[in-house]
Tab-separated table of C-alpha atoms and ligand atoms in Angstrom:
chain	number	residue	atom	x	y	z
A	20	MET	CA	-0.204	0.026	-0.262
A	21	MET	CA	1.598	2.809	-0.744
A	22	LEU	CA	-0.597	5.734	1.431
A	23	LYS	CA	-2.107	4.117	4.334
A	24	VAL	CA	-4.301	6.227	7.430
A	25	ASP	CA	-6.007	4.994	10.266
A	26	GLN	CA	-7.648	6.297	13.459
A	27	LEU	CA	-6.010	9.567	12.176
A	28	THR	CA	-7.319	11.855	14.556
A	29	VAL	CA	-5.838	16.441	15.065
A	30	ARG	CA	-7.309	18.593	17.574
A	31	PHE	CA	-5.786	22.012	18.151
A	32	GLY	CA	-4.523	23.969	20.883
A	33	ARG	CA	-6.193	23.367	23.832
A	34	ARG	CA	-9.748	22.661	22.052
A	35	THR	CA	-11.518	18.976	23.560
A	36	THR	CA	-13.346	18.463	20.116
A	37	PRO	CA	-10.573	17.358	17.116
A	38	ALA	CA	-11.257	18.013	13.436
A	39	ILE	CA	-11.040	14.964	12.875
A	40	SER	CA	-11.765	13.017	14.522
A	41	GLY	CA	-10.919	8.057	14.031
A	42	ILE	CA	-10.144	9.124	9.995
A	43	GLY	CA	-8.939	6.316	8.208
A	44	PHE	CA	-8.186	5.697	4.000
A	45	HIS	CA	-5.334	4.252	1.886
A	46	ILE	CA	-5.117	4.711	-1.630
A	47	ASP	CA	-2.551	1.892	-3.521
A	48	GLN	CA	-0.046	3.009	-6.416
A	49	GLY	CA	-1.566	4.803	-8.823
A	50	GLU	CA	-5.372	4.782	-7.537
A	51	ARG	CA	-7.507	7.859	-7.261
A	52	LEU	CA	-9.327	9.537	-3.796
A	53	GLY	CA	-12.169	11.713	-3.611
A	54	LEU	CA	-12.557	13.524	-0.152
A	55	ILE	CA	-15.693	14.908	-0.493
A	56	GLY	CA	-16.852	17.008	2.282
A	57	GLU	CA	-18.945	19.660	3.222
A	58	SER	CA	-16.931	23.075	4.258
A	59	GLY	CA	-15.128	23.047	7.937
A	60	SER	CA	-15.983	18.888	7.599
A	61	GLY	CA	-11.925	18.250	7.626
A	62	LYS	CA	-11.135	17.399	4.100
A	63	SER	CA	-8.255	20.184	4.388
A	64	VAL	CA	-7.176	18.742	7.777
A	65	THR	CA	-6.676	15.990	6.598
A	66	SER	CA	-4.715	17.077	3.651
A	67	LEU	CA	-2.441	19.049	5.324
A	68	ALA	CA	-1.878	16.285	8.141
A	69	VAL	CA	-1.519	13.658	5.574
A	70	MET	CA	1.761	16.444	4.292
A	71	GLY	CA	2.685	17.902	7.712
A	72	LEU	CA	1.953	21.244	7.674
A	73	LEU	CA	-0.255	21.232	10.376
A	74	GLY	CA	2.198	23.278	12.670
A	75	ASP	CA	3.157	23.022	16.263
A	76	THR	CA	-0.666	23.693	16.896
A	77	ALA	CA	-2.020	20.772	15.775
A	78	ARG	CA	-1.468	17.715	18.396
A	79	ILE	CA	-1.778	14.595	15.962
A	80	SER	CA	-2.240	10.856	16.770
A	81	GLY	CA	-3.093	7.536	14.983
A	82	SER	CA	-0.877	6.606	11.467
A	83	ILE	CA	-0.242	7.754	8.391
A	84	ARG	CA	1.838	5.501	6.522
A	85	TRP	CA	4.329	5.658	3.501
A	86	LYS	CA	5.201	2.280	1.162
A	87	GLY	CA	5.249	1.689	5.279
A	88	GLU	CA	6.927	4.185	6.771
A	89	GLU	CA	5.352	5.454	9.816
A	90	LEU	CA	5.020	9.518	9.358
A	91	VAL	CA	2.637	10.466	12.213
A	92	GLY	CA	5.871	11.968	14.414
A	93	ARG	CA	8.612	12.590	11.545
A	94	SER	CA	10.963	15.508	11.756
A	95	ASP	CA	10.367	18.245	9.454
A	96	ALA	CA	13.924	17.677	7.282
A	97	HIS	CA	11.624	13.876	6.088
A	98	TYR	CA	9.003	14.977	4.950
A	99	SER	CA	10.474	18.607	3.782
A	100	ARG	CA	12.051	15.028	1.873
A	101	LEU	CA	9.085	14.063	0.299
A	102	ARG	CA	6.964	16.965	-0.535
A	103	GLY	CA	7.248	17.913	-3.838
A	104	ALA	CA	8.964	14.830	-4.837
A	105	ALA	CA	6.929	11.105	-3.539
A	106	MET	CA	4.141	13.332	-2.928
A	107	GLY	CA	2.857	15.909	-5.068
A	108	MET	CA	0.249	18.812	-3.745
A	109	VAL	CA	-2.081	20.830	-4.951
A	110	PHE	CA	-4.153	23.651	-3.305
A	111	GLN	CA	-7.151	25.752	-3.354
A	112	GLU	CA	-5.699	29.188	-3.698
A	113	PRO	CA	-2.764	30.285	-5.905
A	114	MET	CA	-2.081	33.717	-5.015
A	115	THR	CA	-1.625	32.705	-1.584
A	116	ALA	CA	0.693	29.333	-2.963
A	117	LEU	CA	3.119	31.886	-5.401
A	118	ASP	CA	4.691	33.429	-3.839
A	119	PRO	CA	4.414	37.604	-5.712
A	120	THR	CA	7.457	38.773	-6.200
A	121	MET	CA	9.783	35.519	-8.140
A	122	ARG	CA	8.299	35.044	-12.004
A	123	CYS	CA	6.721	31.030	-11.811
A	124	GLY	CA	9.493	29.625	-14.300
A	125	ARG	CA	12.027	30.120	-10.948
A	126	GLN	CA	9.229	28.588	-8.971
A	127	VAL	CA	9.033	25.203	-10.728
A	128	ALA	CA	12.949	25.342	-11.394
A	129	GLU	CA	13.205	25.442	-7.916
A	130	VAL	CA	10.938	22.640	-6.760
A	131	VAL	CA	13.603	20.915	-9.994
A	132	ARG	CA	16.184	21.674	-8.058
A	133	LEU	CA	15.137	20.989	-5.116
A	134	HIS	CA	14.449	17.583	-5.391
A	135	ALA	CA	16.907	16.370	-8.762
A	136	GLY	CA	20.179	17.954	-7.984
A	137	ALA	CA	19.902	19.313	-11.784
A	138	ASP	CA	21.767	21.860	-13.365
A	139	ARG	CA	19.656	25.811	-14.824
A	140	GLY	CA	19.258	24.655	-18.115
A	141	GLN	CA	18.205	21.357	-17.058
A	142	ALA	CA	15.212	22.390	-14.400
A	143	ARG	CA	14.679	25.868	-17.050
A	144	ALA	CA	14.118	23.228	-19.718
A	145	LYS	CA	12.422	20.302	-17.800
A	146	VAL	CA	10.130	23.664	-16.493
A	147	LEU	CA	9.275	24.489	-19.517
A	148	GLU	CA	8.495	21.265	-20.270
A	149	ILE	CA	5.892	20.651	-17.331
A	150	LEU	CA	4.157	23.631	-18.206
A	151	ALA	CA	3.247	22.468	-21.514
A	152	THR	CA	2.001	20.119	-20.543
A	153	VAL	CA	-0.621	21.448	-18.228
A	154	GLY	CA	-1.102	22.819	-21.115
A	155	LEU	CA	-0.516	26.349	-21.391
A	156	ALA	CA	0.538	27.498	-24.276
A	157	ASP	CA	3.112	28.989	-24.223
A	158	PRO	CA	5.852	28.398	-21.778
A	159	GLU	CA	8.244	30.455	-22.284
A	160	ARG	CA	5.945	33.383	-22.380
A	161	ILE	CA	4.948	31.971	-18.328
A	162	ALA	CA	8.260	30.889	-17.606
A	163	ASP	CA	9.179	34.764	-17.306
A	164	SER	CA	5.452	35.789	-15.970
A	165	TYR	CA	4.985	37.301	-12.228
A	166	PRO	CA	2.392	35.529	-10.525
A	167	ASP	CA	0.593	38.416	-10.753
A	168	GLU	CA	1.067	39.207	-14.957
A	169	LEU	CA	-1.011	36.006	-15.037
A	170	SER	CA	-4.880	34.366	-15.198
A	171	GLY	CA	-6.873	32.655	-12.354
A	172	GLY	CA	-6.713	29.329	-14.555
A	173	GLN	CA	-2.449	29.690	-15.706
A	174	ARG	CA	-2.037	30.375	-12.459
A	175	GLN	CA	-3.728	27.663	-11.218
A	176	ARG	CA	-1.895	25.248	-14.045
A	177	VAL	CA	1.425	26.685	-13.087
A	178	LEU	CA	0.891	24.925	-9.394
A	179	ILE	CA	-0.360	21.707	-10.518
A	180	ALA	CA	3.097	21.763	-13.351
A	181	MET	CA	5.109	22.778	-9.402
A	182	ALA	CA	2.922	19.499	-8.575
A	183	MET	CA	3.879	17.305	-11.313
A	184	VAL	CA	7.212	18.308	-12.487
A	185	ASN	CA	8.993	16.006	-10.252
A	186	SER	CA	6.389	13.363	-11.675
A	187	PRO	CA	5.315	12.143	-7.740
A	188	GLN	CA	3.733	9.166	-6.670
A	189	LEU	CA	1.483	10.555	-4.932
A	190	LEU	CA	-1.344	14.119	-6.171
A	191	ILE	CA	-2.487	15.632	-3.152
A	192	ALA	CA	-5.093	18.673	-5.525
A	193	ASP	CA	-7.125	20.289	-2.080
A	194	GLU	CA	-10.276	22.086	-4.330
A	195	PRO	CA	-8.040	22.949	-6.725
A	196	THR	CA	-9.806	24.882	-9.343
A	197	THR	CA	-12.968	25.271	-6.759
A	198	ALA	CA	-11.557	29.546	-7.307
A	199	LEU	CA	-12.302	29.227	-11.382
A	200	ASP	CA	-14.376	28.889	-13.595
A	201	VAL	CA	-16.485	25.742	-14.443
A	202	THR	CA	-14.954	26.108	-18.432
A	203	VAL	CA	-11.130	27.049	-16.941
A	204	GLN	CA	-12.163	24.215	-14.734
A	205	ALA	CA	-13.065	21.580	-17.389
A	206	LYS	CA	-10.053	21.949	-18.617
A	207	VAL	CA	-8.010	21.892	-16.326
A	208	LEU	CA	-9.503	18.645	-14.535
A	209	GLU	CA	-9.302	16.927	-18.099
A	210	GLU	CA	-5.589	17.980	-17.686
A	211	LEU	CA	-5.091	16.411	-14.705
A	212	ASP	CA	-6.685	13.781	-15.990
A	213	ARG	CA	-4.376	13.461	-18.844
A	214	MET	CA	-1.132	13.819	-16.572
A	215	LEU	CA	-2.464	11.286	-13.825
A	216	ALA	CA	-2.967	9.160	-16.469
A	217	ASN	CA	0.271	9.359	-18.434
A	218	THR	CA	2.600	9.863	-15.232
A	219	GLY	CA	0.913	6.399	-13.336
A	220	ALA	CA	0.458	8.850	-10.087
A	221	GLY	CA	-1.964	8.246	-7.233
A	222	LEU	CA	-4.747	11.118	-6.295
A	223	LEU	CA	-5.894	12.443	-2.386
A	224	PHE	CA	-8.941	14.473	-4.083
A	225	ILE	CA	-10.810	17.366	-2.325
A	226	SER	CA	-13.482	18.656	-3.108
A	227	HIS	CA	-17.255	20.157	-1.925
A	228	ASP	CA	-18.857	19.234	-4.916
A	229	LEU	CA	-19.575	15.441	-5.796
A	230	ALA	CA	-19.760	16.587	-9.995
A	231	VAL	CA	-15.937	17.310	-9.374
A	232	VAL	CA	-15.292	13.670	-7.609
A	233	ALA	CA	-17.372	11.509	-9.463
A	234	ARG	CA	-15.366	13.013	-12.473
A	235	MET	CA	-11.837	12.871	-11.182
A	236	CYS	CA	-12.225	9.616	-9.342
A	237	GLU	CA	-12.760	6.062	-8.347
A	238	ARG	CA	-13.661	5.606	-4.636
A	239	ILE	CA	-14.681	8.148	-3.130
A	240	ALA	CA	-14.563	8.758	0.588
A	241	VAL	CA	-17.791	11.221	2.144
A	242	MET	CA	-15.655	13.435	5.952
A	243	TYR	CA	-18.709	14.812	8.359
A	244	ARG	CA	-18.207	17.198	11.209
A	245	GLY	CA	-14.153	15.679	11.225
A	246	SER	CA	-15.276	11.665	10.211
A	247	ILE	CA	-15.205	9.203	6.955
A	248	VAL	CA	-18.829	8.627	7.736
A	249	GLU	CA	-18.709	6.256	3.987
A	250	THR	CA	-16.123	5.285	1.739
A	251	GLY	CA	-16.152	2.493	-1.007
A	252	ARG	CA	-15.852	2.410	-5.075
A	253	LEU	CA	-17.870	6.046	-6.863
A	254	ASP	CA	-21.027	3.802	-8.281
A	255	GLN	CA	-21.994	1.792	-5.297
A	256	VAL	CA	-21.931	4.693	-3.470
A	257	LEU	CA	-23.505	7.383	-5.303
A	258	GLY	CA	-26.756	4.297	-6.057
A	259	ASN	CA	-26.082	3.027	-2.993
A	260	PRO	CA	-25.878	5.870	-0.047
A	261	GLN	CA	-26.043	4.385	3.129
A	262	HIS	CA	-25.110	7.771	5.131
A	263	PRO	CA	-28.091	10.369	5.406
A	264	TYR	CA	-25.657	12.908	4.263
A	265	THR	CA	-24.434	11.927	1.018
A	266	ALA	CA	-28.148	10.933	-0.100
A	267	GLY	CA	-28.443	14.474	0.814
A	268	LEU	CA	-25.023	15.211	-1.547
A	269	ILE	CA	-26.310	13.046	-3.764
A	270	ALA	CA	-30.159	15.508	-4.016
A	271	THR	CA	-28.465	18.415	-3.938
A	272	ALA	CA	-25.716	17.665	-7.204
A	273	ASP	CA	-26.363	18.977	-10.092
A	274	ILE	CA	-29.338	16.742	-11.689
A	275	THR	CA	-30.903	19.532	-13.849
A	276	SER	CA	-31.052	17.485	-16.681
A	277	ALA	CA	-32.084	14.065	-15.036
A	278	GLU	CA	-35.326	12.890	-16.143
A	279	PRO	CA	-37.216	11.431	-13.381
A	280	GLY	CA	-36.222	7.913	-12.881
A	281	SER	CA	-33.145	7.766	-14.247
A	282	ARG	CA	-29.740	8.065	-13.111
A	283	LEU	CA	-27.839	11.438	-11.920
A	284	PRO	CA	-25.396	12.312	-13.969
A	285	VAL	CA	-23.352	12.311	-12.130
A	286	ILE	CA	-23.194	8.919	-12.175
A	287	GLN	CA	-24.275	8.844	-15.301
A	288	ASP	CA	-20.483	10.049	-16.064
A	289	PHE	CA	-19.443	7.367	-14.528
A	290	TRP	CA	-20.194	4.859	-15.783
A	291	ARG	CA	-19.964	6.812	-19.462
A	292	GLN	CA	-16.195	6.591	-19.055
A	293	SER	CA	-15.506	2.871	-17.257
B	326	LIG	N1	-4.631	26.263	12.028
B	326	LIG	C1	-6.119	25.374	12.718
B	326	LIG	N2	-5.616	25.619	14.030
B	326	LIG	C2	-7.925	26.065	13.871
B	326	LIG	N3	-8.463	24.700	13.549
B	326	LIG	C3	-8.222	25.188	12.676
B	326	LIG	C4	-7.422	25.715	12.095
B	326	LIG	N4	-7.160	24.519	10.363
B	326	LIG	C5	-8.717	24.139	10.688
B	326	LIG	N5	-9.155	24.036	11.761
B	326	LIG	C6	-10.004	23.756	12.394
B	326	LIG	O1	-10.941	22.171	11.546
B	326	LIG	C7	-11.834	21.918	11.182
B	326	LIG	C8	-11.553	21.527	10.270
B	326	LIG	O2	-11.560	22.442	8.477
B	326	LIG	P1	-10.985	22.577	7.457
B	326	LIG	O3	-10.303	20.518	7.895
B	326	LIG	O4	-9.797	23.091	7.170
B	326	LIG	O5	-11.841	22.035	6.417
B	326	LIG	P2	-12.146	21.779	5.382
B	326	LIG	O6	-11.654	21.559	4.503
B	326	LIG	O7	-13.336	20.466	5.230
B	326	LIG	O8	-13.723	22.855	4.772
B	326	LIG	C9	-13.131	23.238	11.245
B	326	LIG	O9	-13.843	23.239	12.337
B	326	LIG	C10	-11.397	24.603	11.142
B	326	LIG	O10	-12.097	25.935	12.189
B	327	LIG	MG1	-10.427	22.515	2.792
């Protein structure tokens, strides 16, 4: 198993109620798991815990194993060898994740040089290649731009490039397209999908949007108030939800085009893909 999380509980400061409580899930090589839940249910805390990015105020118990090796309690130095290399990550807010004072190409190049030990020329070549791969039409120009000179969709693609440039085995994407408009979101997801298929990387995909998760993942875990209340294959969970919150999610997903008695569009999409 590539990533295995067991009984993961996170508390902040002196608060008695945990932010997440007894979470468990696993992702094998090339698998795609969607973590879905409403705002505040603990999705981001879960992803930050896996990446070792929760900070000092968090008290973590339970287990996060990467290829059998326990990560809970390990040093930040240990984590930073994994981050950006074996595990890539993309977050929701491109403007906070990118350094506004540095050209985009240099930011991607630093990730390359940090982990791959490439020289300037090799790093530059790799940067241009990855920028093209994420669907940016003019890689040279994007590389030489500052983040605020780019559109939201371009910035998010730069972040995806940064996450994928060292060919991670697992990509953790926390609401990667939520800030984008629907058309750009669809394009970015398509490129992400193709990229993951080409590299064989696994995916932990976090979203509050069931339709988006259904598009990207083969298994889902439903979070509600800090716990995973339901998990299973996408078609099974959508076709036969066991938890009222899941049933509610399905009921409020975009069903405008559904005929009475027909399958939900998200489920149809899933079957069309598989
Ligand atoms: N750094 C933090 N300090 C204190 N509480 C936090 C911190 N980060 C998240 N929380 C709390 O943990 C809970 C889960 O948050 P989060 O994982 O961000 O939810 P989601 O990503 O599902 O919207 C929320 O109640 C939030 O207020
Ligand atoms: Mg979040």
